[in-house]
mmCIF file of N, CA and C in Angstrom:
data_model
loop_
_atom_site.group_PDB
_atom_site.id
_atom_site.type_symbol
_atom_site.label_atom_id
_atom_site.label_comp_id
_atom_site.label_asym_id
_atom_site.label_seq_id
_atom_site.Cartn_x
_atom_site.Cartn_y
_atom_site.Cartn_z
ATOM 1 N N MET A 714 -46.564 84.361 -31.688
ATOM 2 C CA MET A 714 -46.127 83.313 -30.781
ATOM 3 C C MET A 714 -45.120 83.917 -29.810
ATOM 4 N N LYS A 715 -45.358 83.724 -28.530
ATOM 5 C CA LYS A 715 -44.447 84.207 -27.482
ATOM 6 C C LYS A 715 -43.604 83.042 -26.982
ATOM 7 N N ASN A 716 -42.327 83.324 -26.762
ATOM 8 C CA ASN A 716 -41.398 82.334 -26.214
ATOM 9 C C ASN A 716 -41.375 82.435 -24.692
ATOM 10 N N ILE A 717 -41.394 81.262 -24.046
ATOM 11 C CA ILE A 717 -41.384 81.188 -22.585
ATOM 12 C C ILE A 717 -40.269 80.249 -22.141
ATOM 13 N N VAL A 718 -39.568 80.641 -21.061
ATOM 14 C CA VAL A 718 -38.643 79.731 -20.390
ATOM 15 C C VAL A 718 -39.165 79.479 -18.986
ATOM 16 N N ILE A 719 -38.849 78.289 -18.488
ATOM 17 C CA ILE A 719 -39.289 77.882 -17.151
ATOM 18 C C ILE A 719 -38.050 77.730 -16.273
ATOM 19 N N CYS A 720 -37.987 78.480 -15.182
ATOM 20 C CA CYS A 720 -36.873 78.391 -14.224
ATOM 21 C C CYS A 720 -37.345 77.606 -13.012
ATOM 22 N N GLY A 721 -37.036 76.332 -12.993
ATOM 23 C CA GLY A 721 -37.437 75.451 -11.907
ATOM 24 C C GLY A 721 -38.504 74.483 -12.363
ATOM 25 N N LEU A 722 -38.174 73.203 -12.346
ATOM 26 C CA LEU A 722 -39.093 72.179 -12.842
ATOM 27 C C LEU A 722 -39.719 71.388 -11.701
ATOM 28 N N SER A 723 -40.275 72.095 -10.754
ATOM 29 C CA SER A 723 -40.972 71.479 -9.628
ATOM 30 C C SER A 723 -42.263 70.830 -10.113
ATOM 31 N N SER A 724 -42.881 70.050 -9.257
ATOM 32 C CA SER A 724 -44.167 69.463 -9.638
ATOM 33 C C SER A 724 -45.203 70.561 -9.872
ATOM 34 N N ARG A 725 -45.080 71.642 -9.145
ATOM 35 C CA ARG A 725 -45.979 72.784 -9.372
ATOM 36 C C ARG A 725 -45.753 73.376 -10.763
ATOM 37 N N ALA A 726 -44.512 73.456 -11.187
ATOM 38 C CA ALA A 726 -44.211 73.964 -12.529
ATOM 39 C C ALA A 726 -44.868 73.091 -13.590
ATOM 40 N N LEU A 727 -44.748 71.782 -13.395
ATOM 41 C CA LEU A 727 -45.309 70.854 -14.376
ATOM 42 C C LEU A 727 -46.827 70.951 -14.442
ATOM 43 N N SER A 728 -47.479 70.991 -13.280
ATOM 44 C CA SER A 728 -48.943 70.950 -13.269
ATOM 45 C C SER A 728 -49.615 72.304 -13.470
ATOM 46 N N MET A 729 -49.049 73.351 -12.883
ATOM 47 C CA MET A 729 -49.724 74.651 -12.918
ATOM 48 C C MET A 729 -49.306 75.543 -14.085
ATOM 49 N N PHE A 730 -48.146 75.272 -14.664
ATOM 50 C CA PHE A 730 -47.671 76.136 -15.737
ATOM 51 C C PHE A 730 -47.447 75.380 -17.046
ATOM 52 N N ILE A 731 -46.618 74.353 -17.028
ATOM 53 C CA ILE A 731 -46.288 73.662 -18.272
ATOM 54 C C ILE A 731 -47.508 72.955 -18.859
ATOM 55 N N LYS A 732 -48.245 72.235 -18.032
ATOM 56 C CA LYS A 732 -49.418 71.504 -18.540
ATOM 57 C C LYS A 732 -50.409 72.437 -19.244
ATOM 58 N N PRO A 733 -50.831 73.533 -18.632
ATOM 59 C CA PRO A 733 -51.754 74.426 -19.352
ATOM 60 C C PRO A 733 -51.125 75.041 -20.611
ATOM 61 N N LEU A 734 -49.837 75.357 -20.541
ATOM 62 C CA LEU A 734 -49.192 75.911 -21.732
ATOM 63 C C LEU A 734 -49.219 74.911 -22.878
ATOM 64 N N MET A 735 -48.972 73.645 -22.572
ATOM 65 C CA MET A 735 -48.935 72.620 -23.605
ATOM 66 C C MET A 735 -50.336 72.234 -24.091
ATOM 67 N N GLU A 736 -51.297 72.182 -23.182
ATOM 68 C CA GLU A 736 -52.619 71.667 -23.524
ATOM 69 C C GLU A 736 -53.613 72.725 -23.987
ATOM 70 N N ARG A 737 -53.486 73.943 -23.473
ATOM 71 C CA ARG A 737 -54.512 74.947 -23.775
ATOM 72 C C ARG A 737 -54.004 76.173 -24.510
ATOM 73 N N PHE A 738 -52.730 76.481 -24.350
ATOM 74 C CA PHE A 738 -52.244 77.751 -24.877
ATOM 75 C C PHE A 738 -51.114 77.618 -25.895
ATOM 76 N N SER A 739 -50.936 76.422 -26.435
ATOM 77 C CA SER A 739 -49.810 76.188 -27.348
ATOM 78 C C SER A 739 -49.928 76.949 -28.667
ATOM 79 N N ALA A 740 -51.086 77.444 -28.989
ATOM 80 C CA ALA A 740 -51.240 78.244 -30.203
ATOM 81 C C ALA A 740 -50.638 79.637 -30.038
ATOM 82 N N HIS A 741 -50.416 80.044 -28.787
ATOM 83 C CA HIS A 741 -49.929 81.399 -28.523
ATOM 84 C C HIS A 741 -48.565 81.448 -27.839
ATOM 85 N N TYR A 742 -48.186 80.343 -27.189
ATOM 86 C CA TYR A 742 -46.948 80.309 -26.411
ATOM 87 C C TYR A 742 -46.180 79.031 -26.704
ATOM 88 N N GLN A 743 -44.850 79.153 -26.738
ATOM 89 C CA GLN A 743 -44.016 77.963 -26.852
ATOM 90 C C GLN A 743 -42.910 78.027 -25.812
ATOM 91 N N ILE A 744 -42.604 76.877 -25.232
ATOM 92 C CA ILE A 744 -41.530 76.781 -24.243
ATOM 93 C C ILE A 744 -40.228 76.576 -25.004
ATOM 94 N N THR A 745 -39.281 77.501 -24.790
ATOM 95 C CA THR A 745 -38.028 77.465 -25.557
ATOM 96 C C THR A 745 -36.812 77.197 -24.687
ATOM 97 N N GLY A 746 -37.000 77.046 -23.379
ATOM 98 C CA GLY A 746 -35.876 76.744 -22.497
ATOM 99 C C GLY A 746 -36.361 76.266 -21.141
ATOM 100 N N LEU A 747 -35.576 75.356 -20.553
ATOM 101 C CA LEU A 747 -35.869 74.816 -19.226
ATOM 102 C C LEU A 747 -34.616 74.950 -18.370
ATOM 103 N N LEU A 748 -34.772 75.432 -17.142
ATOM 104 C CA LEU A 748 -33.646 75.606 -16.237
ATOM 105 C C LEU A 748 -33.951 74.922 -14.916
ATOM 106 N N ASP A 749 -32.982 74.175 -14.395
ATOM 107 C CA ASP A 749 -33.145 73.561 -13.084
ATOM 108 C C ASP A 749 -31.779 73.154 -12.549
ATOM 109 N N ALA A 750 -31.690 73.020 -11.230
ATOM 110 C CA ALA A 750 -30.449 72.591 -10.579
ATOM 111 C C ALA A 750 -30.280 71.077 -10.615
ATOM 112 N N ASP A 751 -31.384 70.356 -10.758
ATOM 113 C CA ASP A 751 -31.359 68.888 -10.701
ATOM 114 C C ASP A 751 -31.596 68.305 -12.092
ATOM 115 N N PRO A 752 -30.579 67.689 -12.689
ATOM 116 C CA PRO A 752 -30.730 67.144 -14.045
ATOM 117 C C PRO A 752 -31.835 66.090 -14.167
ATOM 118 N N LYS A 753 -32.172 65.427 -13.078
ATOM 119 C CA LYS A 753 -33.232 64.412 -13.128
ATOM 120 C C LYS A 753 -34.591 65.036 -13.455
ATOM 121 N N ARG A 754 -34.754 66.286 -13.084
ATOM 122 C CA ARG A 754 -36.047 66.943 -13.329
ATOM 123 C C ARG A 754 -36.301 67.175 -14.816
ATOM 124 N N PHE A 755 -35.243 67.355 -15.594
ATOM 125 C CA PHE A 755 -35.428 67.493 -17.043
ATOM 126 C C PHE A 755 -36.059 66.220 -17.612
ATOM 127 N N ALA A 756 -35.532 65.069 -17.182
ATOM 128 C CA ALA A 756 -36.044 63.784 -17.667
ATOM 129 C C ALA A 756 -37.503 63.587 -17.266
ATOM 130 N N VAL A 757 -37.840 63.929 -16.033
ATOM 131 C CA VAL A 757 -39.222 63.801 -15.570
ATOM 132 C C VAL A 757 -40.136 64.694 -16.396
ATOM 133 N N CYS A 758 -39.717 65.916 -16.604
ATOM 134 C CA CYS A 758 -40.512 66.878 -17.373
ATOM 135 C C CYS A 758 -40.728 66.389 -18.804
ATOM 136 N N LYS A 759 -39.661 65.949 -19.436
ATOM 137 C CA LYS A 759 -39.756 65.552 -20.840
ATOM 138 C C LYS A 759 -40.470 64.213 -21.014
ATOM 139 N N LYS A 760 -40.464 63.389 -19.985
ATOM 140 C CA LYS A 760 -41.246 62.149 -20.041
ATOM 141 C C LYS A 760 -42.735 62.478 -19.981
ATOM 142 N N LYS A 761 -43.077 63.432 -19.126
ATOM 143 C CA LYS A 761 -44.482 63.823 -18.982
ATOM 144 C C LYS A 761 -44.966 64.622 -20.194
ATOM 145 N N PHE A 762 -44.052 65.401 -20.788
ATOM 146 C CA PHE A 762 -44.394 66.235 -21.939
ATOM 147 C C PHE A 762 -43.406 65.958 -23.070
ATOM 148 N N PRO A 763 -43.597 64.878 -23.820
ATOM 149 C CA PRO A 763 -42.650 64.506 -24.878
ATOM 150 C C PRO A 763 -42.462 65.590 -25.941
ATOM 151 N N GLU A 764 -43.427 66.488 -26.056
ATOM 152 C CA GLU A 764 -43.312 67.589 -27.017
ATOM 153 C C GLU A 764 -42.124 68.495 -26.705
ATOM 154 N N LEU A 765 -41.626 68.421 -25.471
ATOM 155 C CA LEU A 765 -40.508 69.260 -25.046
ATOM 156 C C LEU A 765 -39.155 68.571 -25.237
ATOM 157 N N ALA A 766 -39.129 67.439 -25.895
ATOM 158 C CA ALA A 766 -37.899 66.642 -26.031
ATOM 159 C C ALA A 766 -36.725 67.445 -26.570
ATOM 160 N N ARG A 767 -36.979 68.359 -27.480
ATOM 161 C CA ARG A 767 -35.888 69.119 -28.109
ATOM 162 C C ARG A 767 -35.633 70.484 -27.473
ATOM 163 N N VAL A 768 -36.364 70.791 -26.418
ATOM 164 C CA VAL A 768 -36.186 72.088 -25.746
ATOM 165 C C VAL A 768 -34.866 72.058 -24.975
ATOM 166 N N PRO A 769 -34.021 73.071 -25.168
ATOM 167 C CA PRO A 769 -32.719 73.101 -24.478
ATOM 168 C C PRO A 769 -32.866 73.132 -22.960
ATOM 169 N N GLU A 770 -31.914 72.456 -22.304
ATOM 170 C CA GLU A 770 -31.857 72.385 -20.844
ATOM 171 C C GLU A 770 -30.659 73.197 -20.358
ATOM 172 N N PHE A 771 -30.842 73.894 -19.242
ATOM 173 C CA PHE A 771 -29.793 74.724 -18.677
ATOM 174 C C PHE A 771 -29.706 74.496 -17.177
ATOM 175 N N ASN A 772 -28.482 74.424 -16.655
ATOM 176 C CA ASN A 772 -28.347 74.317 -15.200
ATOM 177 C C ASN A 772 -28.508 75.711 -14.603
ATOM 178 N N GLU A 773 -28.621 75.779 -13.295
ATOM 179 C CA GLU A 773 -28.948 77.051 -12.645
ATOM 180 C C GLU A 773 -27.882 78.119 -12.822
ATOM 181 N N ASP A 774 -26.668 77.731 -13.180
ATOM 182 C CA ASP A 774 -25.597 78.707 -13.414
ATOM 183 C C ASP A 774 -25.583 79.240 -14.839
ATOM 184 N N ALA A 775 -26.480 78.766 -15.685
ATOM 185 C CA ALA A 775 -26.463 79.126 -17.106
ATOM 186 C C ALA A 775 -27.648 80.018 -17.489
ATOM 187 N N PHE A 776 -28.101 80.840 -16.560
ATOM 188 C CA PHE A 776 -29.260 81.691 -16.825
ATOM 189 C C PHE A 776 -29.035 82.597 -18.036
ATOM 190 N N ASP A 777 -27.912 83.287 -18.075
ATOM 191 C CA ASP A 777 -27.655 84.210 -19.189
ATOM 192 C C ASP A 777 -27.563 83.474 -20.518
ATOM 193 N N GLU A 778 -26.956 82.311 -20.517
ATOM 194 C CA GLU A 778 -26.889 81.505 -21.739
ATOM 195 C C GLU A 778 -28.296 81.109 -22.184
ATOM 196 N N MET A 779 -29.136 80.710 -21.221
ATOM 197 C CA MET A 779 -30.515 80.360 -21.540
ATOM 198 C C MET A 779 -31.233 81.544 -22.182
ATOM 199 N N MET A 780 -31.027 82.722 -21.637
ATOM 200 C CA MET A 780 -31.691 83.904 -22.177
ATOM 201 C C MET A 780 -31.216 84.188 -23.603
ATOM 202 N N ARG A 781 -29.919 84.047 -23.843
ATOM 203 C CA ARG A 781 -29.388 84.281 -25.199
ATOM 204 C C ARG A 781 -29.910 83.252 -26.194
ATOM 205 N N VAL A 782 -29.890 81.988 -25.801
ATOM 206 C CA VAL A 782 -30.269 80.899 -26.700
ATOM 207 C C VAL A 782 -31.781 80.828 -26.901
ATOM 208 N N SER A 783 -32.529 80.946 -25.824
ATOM 209 C CA SER A 783 -33.976 80.723 -25.864
ATOM 210 C C SER A 783 -34.783 81.946 -26.259
ATOM 211 N N LYS A 784 -34.196 83.130 -26.130
ATOM 212 C CA LYS A 784 -34.842 84.389 -26.507
ATOM 213 C C LYS A 784 -36.285 84.510 -25.996
ATOM 214 N N PRO A 785 -36.454 84.391 -24.679
ATOM 215 C CA PRO A 785 -37.823 84.409 -24.156
ATOM 216 C C PRO A 785 -38.444 85.801 -24.133
ATOM 217 N N ASP A 786 -39.749 85.808 -24.300
ATOM 218 C CA ASP A 786 -40.550 87.006 -24.052
ATOM 219 C C ASP A 786 -41.002 87.026 -22.603
ATOM 220 N N ILE A 787 -41.095 85.818 -22.024
ATOM 221 C CA ILE A 787 -41.594 85.658 -20.655
ATOM 222 C C ILE A 787 -40.745 84.618 -19.938
ATOM 223 N N VAL A 788 -40.398 84.911 -18.679
ATOM 224 C CA VAL A 788 -39.734 83.948 -17.804
ATOM 225 C C VAL A 788 -40.728 83.561 -16.718
ATOM 226 N N ILE A 789 -40.935 82.262 -16.546
ATOM 227 C CA ILE A 789 -41.787 81.771 -15.460
ATOM 228 C C ILE A 789 -40.869 81.185 -14.398
ATOM 229 N N VAL A 790 -40.977 81.725 -13.174
ATOM 230 C CA VAL A 790 -40.112 81.327 -12.067
ATOM 231 C C VAL A 790 -40.892 80.389 -11.150
ATOM 232 N N THR A 791 -40.430 79.134 -11.086
ATOM 233 C CA THR A 791 -41.140 78.117 -10.310
ATOM 234 C C THR A 791 -40.180 77.231 -9.528
ATOM 235 N N GLY A 792 -39.003 77.753 -9.239
ATOM 236 C CA GLY A 792 -38.016 76.974 -8.494
ATOM 237 C C GLY A 792 -38.212 77.100 -6.992
ATOM 238 N N ARG A 793 -37.164 76.728 -6.257
ATOM 239 C CA ARG A 793 -37.213 76.882 -4.795
ATOM 240 C C ARG A 793 -37.504 78.352 -4.463
ATOM 241 N N ASP A 794 -38.264 78.553 -3.423
ATOM 242 C CA ASP A 794 -38.671 79.914 -3.056
ATOM 243 C C ASP A 794 -37.483 80.860 -2.902
ATOM 244 N N ASP A 795 -36.378 80.378 -2.348
ATOM 245 C CA ASP A 795 -35.228 81.255 -2.122
ATOM 246 C C ASP A 795 -34.501 81.630 -3.409
ATOM 247 N N THR A 796 -34.831 80.999 -4.541
ATOM 248 C CA THR A 796 -34.202 81.365 -5.819
ATOM 249 C C THR A 796 -35.030 82.370 -6.605
ATOM 250 N N HIS A 797 -36.264 82.587 -6.203
ATOM 251 C CA HIS A 797 -37.151 83.458 -6.970
ATOM 252 C C HIS A 797 -36.552 84.834 -7.207
ATOM 253 N N VAL A 798 -36.043 85.468 -6.162
ATOM 254 C CA VAL A 798 -35.548 86.836 -6.296
ATOM 255 C C VAL A 798 -34.444 86.925 -7.342
ATOM 256 N N THR A 799 -33.553 85.957 -7.362
ATOM 257 C CA THR A 799 -32.449 85.981 -8.322
ATOM 258 C C THR A 799 -32.970 85.935 -9.752
ATOM 259 N N TYR A 800 -33.862 85.000 -10.025
ATOM 260 C CA TYR A 800 -34.372 84.862 -11.392
ATOM 261 C C TYR A 800 -35.274 86.020 -11.799
ATOM 262 N N ILE A 801 -36.026 86.561 -10.858
ATOM 263 C CA ILE A 801 -36.854 87.730 -11.166
ATOM 264 C C ILE A 801 -35.964 88.909 -11.543
ATOM 265 N N LEU A 802 -34.976 89.208 -10.703
ATOM 266 C CA LEU A 802 -34.106 90.359 -10.967
ATOM 267 C C LEU A 802 -33.319 90.182 -12.253
ATOM 268 N N ARG A 803 -32.799 89.007 -12.483
ATOM 269 C CA ARG A 803 -32.024 88.775 -13.709
ATOM 270 C C ARG A 803 -32.920 88.872 -14.944
ATOM 271 N N SER A 804 -34.138 88.392 -14.848
ATOM 272 C CA SER A 804 -35.070 88.507 -15.971
ATOM 273 C C SER A 804 -35.370 89.963 -16.280
ATOM 274 N N LEU A 805 -35.580 90.743 -15.234
ATOM 275 C CA LEU A 805 -35.857 92.164 -15.434
ATOM 276 C C LEU A 805 -34.655 92.883 -16.040
ATOM 277 N N GLN A 806 -33.444 92.458 -15.713
ATOM 278 C CA GLN A 806 -32.253 93.039 -16.336
ATOM 279 C C GLN A 806 -32.235 92.779 -17.841
ATOM 280 N N TRP A 807 -32.824 91.673 -18.257
ATOM 281 C CA TRP A 807 -32.936 91.346 -19.681
ATOM 282 C C TRP A 807 -34.173 92.002 -20.296
ATOM 283 N N ASP A 808 -34.892 92.833 -19.534
ATOM 284 C CA ASP A 808 -36.107 93.513 -19.982
ATOM 285 C C ASP A 808 -37.155 92.509 -20.464
ATOM 286 N N THR A 809 -37.327 91.459 -19.666
ATOM 287 C CA THR A 809 -38.247 90.374 -19.999
ATOM 288 C C THR A 809 -39.370 90.332 -18.967
ATOM 289 N N ASP A 810 -40.575 90.050 -19.412
ATOM 290 C CA ASP A 810 -41.691 89.888 -18.490
ATOM 291 C C ASP A 810 -41.449 88.664 -17.609
ATOM 292 N N VAL A 811 -41.928 88.733 -16.365
ATOM 293 C CA VAL A 811 -41.727 87.652 -15.407
ATOM 294 C C VAL A 811 -43.050 87.279 -14.757
ATOM 295 N N ILE A 812 -43.276 85.978 -14.680
ATOM 296 C CA ILE A 812 -44.393 85.433 -13.909
ATOM 297 C C ILE A 812 -43.756 84.539 -12.857
ATOM 298 N N THR A 813 -44.180 84.675 -11.617
ATOM 299 C CA THR A 813 -43.621 83.828 -10.566
ATOM 300 C C THR A 813 -44.734 83.220 -9.731
ATOM 301 N N GLU A 814 -44.464 82.004 -9.278
ATOM 302 C CA GLU A 814 -45.390 81.396 -8.331
ATOM 303 C C GLU A 814 -45.241 82.120 -6.996
ATOM 304 N N LYS A 815 -46.139 81.863 -6.070
ATOM 305 C CA LYS A 815 -45.980 82.455 -4.758
ATOM 306 C C LYS A 815 -45.158 81.545 -3.870
ATOM 307 N N PRO A 816 -44.468 82.085 -2.930
ATOM 308 C CA PRO A 816 -44.291 83.510 -2.695
ATOM 309 C C PRO A 816 -43.374 84.123 -3.754
ATOM 310 N N MET A 817 -43.631 85.388 -4.053
ATOM 311 C CA MET A 817 -42.779 86.055 -5.027
ATOM 312 C C MET A 817 -41.334 85.999 -4.544
ATOM 313 N N VAL A 818 -41.117 86.382 -3.295
ATOM 314 C CA VAL A 818 -39.794 86.345 -2.657
ATOM 315 C C VAL A 818 -39.984 85.954 -1.201
ATOM 316 N N THR A 819 -38.884 85.770 -0.474
ATOM 317 C CA THR A 819 -39.003 85.266 0.897
ATOM 318 C C THR A 819 -38.696 86.292 1.980
ATOM 319 N N THR A 820 -38.232 87.488 1.600
ATOM 320 C CA THR A 820 -37.946 88.505 2.613
ATOM 321 C C THR A 820 -38.463 89.867 2.152
ATOM 322 N N VAL A 821 -38.667 90.751 3.112
ATOM 323 C CA VAL A 821 -39.086 92.121 2.799
ATOM 324 C C VAL A 821 -38.011 92.818 1.973
ATOM 325 N N GLN A 822 -36.751 92.576 2.314
ATOM 326 C CA GLN A 822 -35.645 93.198 1.575
ATOM 327 C C GLN A 822 -35.684 92.776 0.104
ATOM 328 N N ASP A 823 -35.924 91.493 -0.144
ATOM 329 C CA ASP A 823 -35.993 91.014 -1.521
ATOM 330 C C ASP A 823 -37.212 91.591 -2.253
ATOM 331 N N ALA A 824 -38.324 91.736 -1.542
ATOM 332 C CA ALA A 824 -39.502 92.357 -2.152
ATOM 333 C C ALA A 824 -39.185 93.779 -2.575
ATOM 334 N N ASN A 825 -38.480 94.512 -1.722
ATOM 335 C CA ASN A 825 -38.106 95.879 -2.064
ATOM 336 C C ASN A 825 -37.152 95.921 -3.257
ATOM 337 N N ARG A 826 -36.240 94.967 -3.340
ATOM 338 C CA ARG A 826 -35.320 94.897 -4.492
ATOM 339 C C ARG A 826 -36.094 94.669 -5.789
ATOM 340 N N VAL A 827 -37.087 93.778 -5.752
ATOM 341 C CA VAL A 827 -37.887 93.513 -6.941
ATOM 342 C C VAL A 827 -38.707 94.751 -7.322
ATOM 343 N N LEU A 828 -39.327 95.359 -6.326
ATOM 344 C CA LEU A 828 -40.112 96.569 -6.605
ATOM 345 C C LEU A 828 -39.238 97.680 -7.171
ATOM 346 N N GLY A 829 -38.019 97.787 -6.673
ATOM 347 C CA GLY A 829 -37.085 98.794 -7.186
ATOM 348 C C GLY A 829 -36.647 98.523 -8.612
ATOM 349 N N ALA A 830 -36.560 97.266 -8.958
ATOM 350 C CA ALA A 830 -36.135 96.895 -10.315
ATOM 351 C C ALA A 830 -37.245 97.175 -11.316
#
């Protein structure tokens, strides 16, 4: 079983990542942490997926705490496009696999930073 955290609870996160994880891949993956800047999104997510009721919630400033508590094997980045680079780089610092929605990053400089990491 692999542990996954979700950084950003956008509607895309719910439909393209969380839904398939819960409905098709739950035998192999479990969501162990949720991170978002807007506390209302946690409620929306957990209403749509009641199985996540006990999954810890973290605000955007608590990334390192989320990593310590949730012990993810994989970080899925689905927040605002301008936050992708931060979560990708921080995940790589934790030596964790990262999956991100597109765009991966928003500038050439950020793409080079990710490639360098």
